[in-house]
Coordinates of C-alpha atoms in Angstrom, one line a residue:
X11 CA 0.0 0.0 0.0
X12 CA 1.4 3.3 -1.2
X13 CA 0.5 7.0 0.7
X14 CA -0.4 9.9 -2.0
X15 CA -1.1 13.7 -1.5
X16 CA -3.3 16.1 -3.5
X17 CA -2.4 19.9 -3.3
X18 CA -5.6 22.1 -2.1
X19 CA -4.9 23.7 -6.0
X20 CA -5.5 20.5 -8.2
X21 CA -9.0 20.7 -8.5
X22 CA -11.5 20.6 -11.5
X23 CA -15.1 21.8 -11.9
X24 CA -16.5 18.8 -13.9
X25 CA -17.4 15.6 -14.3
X26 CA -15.4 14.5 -17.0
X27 CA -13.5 11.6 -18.6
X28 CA -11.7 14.0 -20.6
X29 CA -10.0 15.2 -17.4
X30 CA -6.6 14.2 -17.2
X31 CA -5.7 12.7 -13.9
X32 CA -3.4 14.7 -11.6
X33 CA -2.4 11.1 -9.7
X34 CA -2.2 7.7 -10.9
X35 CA -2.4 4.7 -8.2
X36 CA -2.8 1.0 -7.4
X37 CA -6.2 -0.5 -6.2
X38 CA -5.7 -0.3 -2.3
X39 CA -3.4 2.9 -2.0
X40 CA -4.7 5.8 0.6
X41 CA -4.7 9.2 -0.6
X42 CA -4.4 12.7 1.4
X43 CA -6.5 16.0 0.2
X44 CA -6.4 19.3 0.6
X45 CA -9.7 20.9 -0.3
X46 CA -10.5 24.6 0.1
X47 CA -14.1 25.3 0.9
X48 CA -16.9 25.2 -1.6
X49 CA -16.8 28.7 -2.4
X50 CA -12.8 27.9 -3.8
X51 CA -11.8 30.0 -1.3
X52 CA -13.7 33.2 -2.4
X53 CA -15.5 33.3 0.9
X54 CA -12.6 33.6 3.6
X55 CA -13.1 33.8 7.8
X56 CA -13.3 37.7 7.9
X57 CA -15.9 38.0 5.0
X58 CA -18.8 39.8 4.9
X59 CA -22.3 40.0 3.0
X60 CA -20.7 42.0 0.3
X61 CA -18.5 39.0 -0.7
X62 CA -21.3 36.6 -1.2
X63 CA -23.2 39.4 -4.1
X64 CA -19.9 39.2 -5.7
X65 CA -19.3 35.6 -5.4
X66 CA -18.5 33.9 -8.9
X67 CA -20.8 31.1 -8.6
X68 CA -18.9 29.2 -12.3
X69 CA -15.9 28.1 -9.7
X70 CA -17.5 26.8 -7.0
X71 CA -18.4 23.2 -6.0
X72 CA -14.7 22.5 -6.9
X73 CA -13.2 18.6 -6.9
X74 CA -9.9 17.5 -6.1
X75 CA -8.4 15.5 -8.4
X76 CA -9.4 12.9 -9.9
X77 CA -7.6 9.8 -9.6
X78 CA -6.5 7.3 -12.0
X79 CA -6.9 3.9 -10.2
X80 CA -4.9 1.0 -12.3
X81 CA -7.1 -1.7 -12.8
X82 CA -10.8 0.0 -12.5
X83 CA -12.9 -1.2 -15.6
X84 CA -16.4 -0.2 -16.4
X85 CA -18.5 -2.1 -14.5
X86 CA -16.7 -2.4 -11.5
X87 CA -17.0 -0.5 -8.3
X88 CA -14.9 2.1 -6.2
X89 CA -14.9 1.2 -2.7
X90 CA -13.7 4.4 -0.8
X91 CA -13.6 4.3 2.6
X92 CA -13.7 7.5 4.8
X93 CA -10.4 7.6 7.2
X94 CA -9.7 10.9 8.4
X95 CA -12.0 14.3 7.9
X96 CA -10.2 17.0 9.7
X97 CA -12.4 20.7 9.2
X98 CA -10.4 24.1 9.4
X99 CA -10.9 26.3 12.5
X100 CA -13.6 28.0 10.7
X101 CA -16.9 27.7 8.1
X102 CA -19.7 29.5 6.6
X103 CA -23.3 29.1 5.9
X104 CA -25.2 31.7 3.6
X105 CA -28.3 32.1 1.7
X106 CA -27.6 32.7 -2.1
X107 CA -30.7 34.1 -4.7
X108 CA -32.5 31.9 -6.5
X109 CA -31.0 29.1 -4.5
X110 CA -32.7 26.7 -2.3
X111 CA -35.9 24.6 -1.5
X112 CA -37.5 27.6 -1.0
X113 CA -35.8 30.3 -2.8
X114 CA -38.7 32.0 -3.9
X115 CA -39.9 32.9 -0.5
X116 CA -36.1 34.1 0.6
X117 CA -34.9 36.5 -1.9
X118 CA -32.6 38.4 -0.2
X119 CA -28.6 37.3 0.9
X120 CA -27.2 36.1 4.3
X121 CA -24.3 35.0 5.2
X122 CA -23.3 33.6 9.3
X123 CA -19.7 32.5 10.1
X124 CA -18.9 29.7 12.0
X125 CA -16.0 29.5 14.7
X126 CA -15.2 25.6 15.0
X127 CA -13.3 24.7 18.4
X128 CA -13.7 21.2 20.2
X129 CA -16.3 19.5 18.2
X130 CA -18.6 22.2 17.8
X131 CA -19.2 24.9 15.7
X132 CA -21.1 28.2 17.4
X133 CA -22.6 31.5 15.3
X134 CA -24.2 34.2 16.6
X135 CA -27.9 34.6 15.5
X136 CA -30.5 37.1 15.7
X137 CA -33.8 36.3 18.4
X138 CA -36.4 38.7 19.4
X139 CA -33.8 41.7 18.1
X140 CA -30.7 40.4 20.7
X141 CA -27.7 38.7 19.1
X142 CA -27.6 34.9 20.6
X143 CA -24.6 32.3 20.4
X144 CA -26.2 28.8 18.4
X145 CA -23.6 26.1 18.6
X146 CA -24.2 22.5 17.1
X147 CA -22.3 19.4 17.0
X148 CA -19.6 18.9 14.1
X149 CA -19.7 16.0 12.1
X150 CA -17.3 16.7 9.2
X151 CA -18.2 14.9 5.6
X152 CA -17.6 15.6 2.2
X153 CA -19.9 17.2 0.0
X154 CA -18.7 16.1 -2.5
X155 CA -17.9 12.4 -3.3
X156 CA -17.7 10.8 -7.4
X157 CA -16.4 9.6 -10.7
X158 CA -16.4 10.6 -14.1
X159 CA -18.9 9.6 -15.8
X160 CA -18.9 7.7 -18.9
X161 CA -21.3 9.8 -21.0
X162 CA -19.5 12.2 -23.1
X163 CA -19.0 16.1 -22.2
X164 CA -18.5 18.4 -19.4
X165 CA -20.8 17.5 -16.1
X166 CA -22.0 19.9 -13.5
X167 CA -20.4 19.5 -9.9
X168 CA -23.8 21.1 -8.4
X169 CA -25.9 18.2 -8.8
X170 CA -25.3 14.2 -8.0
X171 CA -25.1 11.2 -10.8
X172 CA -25.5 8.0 -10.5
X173 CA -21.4 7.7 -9.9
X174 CA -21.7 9.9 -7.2
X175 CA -20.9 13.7 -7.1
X176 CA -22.8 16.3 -5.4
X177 CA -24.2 13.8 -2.8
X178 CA -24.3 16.3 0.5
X179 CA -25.3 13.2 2.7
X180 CA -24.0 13.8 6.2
X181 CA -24.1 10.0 7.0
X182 CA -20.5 9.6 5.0
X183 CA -18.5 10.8 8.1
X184 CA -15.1 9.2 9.1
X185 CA -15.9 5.7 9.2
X186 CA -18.1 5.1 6.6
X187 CA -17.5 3.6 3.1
X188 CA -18.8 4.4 -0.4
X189 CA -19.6 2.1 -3.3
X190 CA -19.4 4.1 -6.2
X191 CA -20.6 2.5 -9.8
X192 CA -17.4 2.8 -12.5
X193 CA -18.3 4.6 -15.9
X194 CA -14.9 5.3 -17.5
X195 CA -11.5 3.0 -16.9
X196 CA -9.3 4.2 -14.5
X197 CA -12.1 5.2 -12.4
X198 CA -11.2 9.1 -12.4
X199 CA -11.8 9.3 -8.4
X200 CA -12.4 13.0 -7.1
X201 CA -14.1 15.1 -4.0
X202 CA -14.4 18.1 -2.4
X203 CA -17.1 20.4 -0.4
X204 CA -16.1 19.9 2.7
X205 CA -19.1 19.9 5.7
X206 CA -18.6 20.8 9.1
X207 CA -21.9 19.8 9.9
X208 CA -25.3 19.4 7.8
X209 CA -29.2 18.5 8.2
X210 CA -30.8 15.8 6.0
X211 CA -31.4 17.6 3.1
X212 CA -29.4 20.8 3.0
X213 CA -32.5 22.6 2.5
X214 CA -31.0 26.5 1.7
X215 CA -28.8 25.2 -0.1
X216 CA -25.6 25.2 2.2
X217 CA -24.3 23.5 5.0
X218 CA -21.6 24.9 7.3
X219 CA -18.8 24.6 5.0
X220 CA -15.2 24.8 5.7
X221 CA -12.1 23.4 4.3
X222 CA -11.1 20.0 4.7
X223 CA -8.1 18.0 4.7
X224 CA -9.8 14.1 4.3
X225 CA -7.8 10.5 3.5
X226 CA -9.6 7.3 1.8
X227 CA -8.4 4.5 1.0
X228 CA -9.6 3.5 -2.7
X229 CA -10.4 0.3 -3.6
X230 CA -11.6 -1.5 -7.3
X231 CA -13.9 -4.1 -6.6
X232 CA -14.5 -6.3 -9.6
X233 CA -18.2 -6.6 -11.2
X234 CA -18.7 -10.3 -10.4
X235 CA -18.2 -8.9 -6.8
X236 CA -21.0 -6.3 -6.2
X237 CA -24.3 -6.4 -6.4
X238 CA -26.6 -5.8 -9.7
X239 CA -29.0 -3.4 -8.5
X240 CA -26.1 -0.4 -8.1
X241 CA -28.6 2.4 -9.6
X242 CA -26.4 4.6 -8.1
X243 CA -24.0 5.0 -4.9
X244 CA -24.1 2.6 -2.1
X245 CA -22.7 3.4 2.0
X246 CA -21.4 1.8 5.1
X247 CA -21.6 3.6 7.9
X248 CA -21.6 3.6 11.4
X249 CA -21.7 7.4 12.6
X250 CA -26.0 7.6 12.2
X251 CA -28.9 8.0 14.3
X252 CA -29.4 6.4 16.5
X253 CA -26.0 6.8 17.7
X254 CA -23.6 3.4 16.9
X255 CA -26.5 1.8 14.8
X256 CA -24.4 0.8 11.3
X257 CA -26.5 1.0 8.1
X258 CA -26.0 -0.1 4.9
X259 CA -27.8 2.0 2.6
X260 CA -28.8 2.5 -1.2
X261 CA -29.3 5.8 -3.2
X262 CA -31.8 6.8 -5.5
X263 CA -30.7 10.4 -7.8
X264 CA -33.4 11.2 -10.5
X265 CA -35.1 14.2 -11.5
X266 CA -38.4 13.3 -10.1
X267 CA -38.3 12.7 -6.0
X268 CA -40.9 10.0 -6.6
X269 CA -38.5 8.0 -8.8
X270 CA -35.5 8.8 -6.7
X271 CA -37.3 7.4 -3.7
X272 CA -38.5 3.7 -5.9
X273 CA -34.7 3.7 -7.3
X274 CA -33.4 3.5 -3.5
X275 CA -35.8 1.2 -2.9
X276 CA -34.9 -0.9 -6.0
X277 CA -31.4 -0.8 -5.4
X278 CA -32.3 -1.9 -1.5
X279 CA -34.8 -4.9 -2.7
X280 CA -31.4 -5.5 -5.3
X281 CA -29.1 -5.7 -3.0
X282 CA -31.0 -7.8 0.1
X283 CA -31.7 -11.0 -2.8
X284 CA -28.1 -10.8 -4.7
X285 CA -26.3 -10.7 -1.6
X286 CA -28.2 -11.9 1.4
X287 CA -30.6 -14.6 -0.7
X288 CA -33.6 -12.9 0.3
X289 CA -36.4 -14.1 -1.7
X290 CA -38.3 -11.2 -3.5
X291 CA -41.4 -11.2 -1.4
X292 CA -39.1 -11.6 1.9
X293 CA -37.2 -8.5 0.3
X294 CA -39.8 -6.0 -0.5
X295 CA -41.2 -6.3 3.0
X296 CA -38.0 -6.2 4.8
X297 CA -37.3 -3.0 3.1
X298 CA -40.7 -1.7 4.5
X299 CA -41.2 -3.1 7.9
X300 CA -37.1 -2.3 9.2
X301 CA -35.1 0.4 7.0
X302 CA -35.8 4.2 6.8
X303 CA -36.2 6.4 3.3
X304 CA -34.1 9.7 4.2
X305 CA -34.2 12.6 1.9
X306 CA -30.7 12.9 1.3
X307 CA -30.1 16.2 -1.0
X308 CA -33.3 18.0 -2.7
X309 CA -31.6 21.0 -3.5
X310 CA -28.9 20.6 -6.2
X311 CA -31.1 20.7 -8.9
X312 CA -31.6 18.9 -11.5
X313 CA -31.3 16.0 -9.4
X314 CA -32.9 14.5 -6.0
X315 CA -31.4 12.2 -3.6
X316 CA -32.9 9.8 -1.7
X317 CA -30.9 7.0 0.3
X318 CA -33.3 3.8 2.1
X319 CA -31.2 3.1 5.3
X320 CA -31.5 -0.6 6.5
X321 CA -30.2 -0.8 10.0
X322 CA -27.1 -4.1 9.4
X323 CA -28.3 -5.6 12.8
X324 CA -31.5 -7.2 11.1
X325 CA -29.6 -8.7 8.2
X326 CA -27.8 -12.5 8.0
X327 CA -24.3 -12.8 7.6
X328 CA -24.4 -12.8 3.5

């Protein structure tokens, strides 16, 4: 197993085979990034309201990367597995125009920074016309999380694909692992947007973001290895509620929140008969009766996100 490094400044800002990789590894090597917040570092610590009316929004939701991982075909999968998320001393949430679930109720701009000390991150707020200190629990994750995909062109970074991308799911903390489908040889690995901390959904369309210095270990796992329902990304992870309960969960990303929500339930039923023997029947009401449909992302348009969590305690060794 080799160590690798990615400079904070190798980034991209699409999903693209045509990208050429800034890193070339074996199957099984760890990698180190250093990713500058989502806004590519146009929103510092000391900035004000001002800076986000001036923010250029065509270089944000940045990537690190990608990496070239020998021996990833199409049709395989990426296992990455979470091992270190480390947030800066500092983050930001803001309100952008036109952006949001409901950004046509909140035109105007806002913008609250976030000190981050000791596992919590504390703003001051506004109630009843006196300034108050919030503070919540930090739970770093990355934003963003994906491959290239194989269709040709230049991809968005805002929204999430089937190989991953814009996921915002706050369940892939340190810890967790990722199954991510493989479009392209090679893989073409890359993330960014890093999260101090995030509700299901990231309904305004922000989360406290921060830089992030994060290390995975990547993985190729062969086709004849995973299961056939992969509709989109699958997780591990250990870090949800409640508290120490691990999950195994499947995603659902289409354009209609309906179909997003049967895909993750597809890719669920999939995954309990390839690799547990479920019968179908057995499946379909397993899925109902013990695991939980979270909306994920419904903000990074064009795309929805939905991920059906089934608690790992209430399945058979496979």
């Amino acid at each position: 197993m080799s160590i690798h490094s990615v400079r904070r400044s190798q980034t991209h800002l699409s999903w693209s085979k045509s990208v050429p990789p800034v890193l070339t590894i074996a199957s099984g090597d760890v990698v180190s990034f250093d990713c500058l917040d989502a806004s590519n570092g146009q929103i510092t610590a000391s900035s004000g309201v001002a800076d986000i009316l001036v923010a250029k929004l065509a270089v944000m939701d940045q990537v690190n990367g990608p990496i070239y991982v020998q021996g990833a075909k199409v049709g395989d999968v990426l296992k990455v597995e979470l091992m270190e998320l480390t947030p800066a001393e500092w983050g930001w949430s803001a309100l952008f125009p036109g952006f949001g679930l409901l950004a046509d109720e909140f035109e105007g701009t806002a913008l609250k920074l976030w000190s981050i000390q000791d596992g919590v991150a504390t703003t001051t707020m506004r109630l009843r016309g006196s300034d108050v200190a919030v503070s919540v629990p930090v739970k770093p994750f990355m934003g963003e999380v994906g491959l290239a995909r194989g269709a040709e062109g230049h991809w968005s970074t805002i929204p999430p694909y089937r190989t991953g991308g814009n996921m915002d799911t706050k369940h892939l903390t340190k810890g967790s692992t990722v199954y991510l489908p493989i479009e392209v040889d090679g893989a073409l690995f890359a993330i960014g947007d890093g999260h101090a901390a995030q509700g299901d959904g990231e309904v305004c369309g922000t989360a406290i973001e921060t830089p992030m210095r994060v290390t995975v270990r990547l993985t190729v796992l062969p086709a004849s290895n995973t299961p056939p329902s992969m509709l989109a990304p699958h997780y591990e992870s250990t870090n949800s509620v409640p508290v120490g309960e691990a999950y195994y969960t499947t995603m659902g990303i289409a354009t209609d929140l309906r179909e997003a929500a049967r895909d993750a339930v597809r890719g669920m039923f999939g995954y309990l008969v390839s690799q547990h023997g479920f019968e179908r029947e057995d499946a379909y009401i397993l899925c109902s009766v013990a695991a939980d449909l979270r909306l994920h992302e419904v903000v990074d348009m064009p795309n929805y996100l939905v991920g059906m969590m089934m608690p790992k305690s209430v399945l058979p060794v496979p």
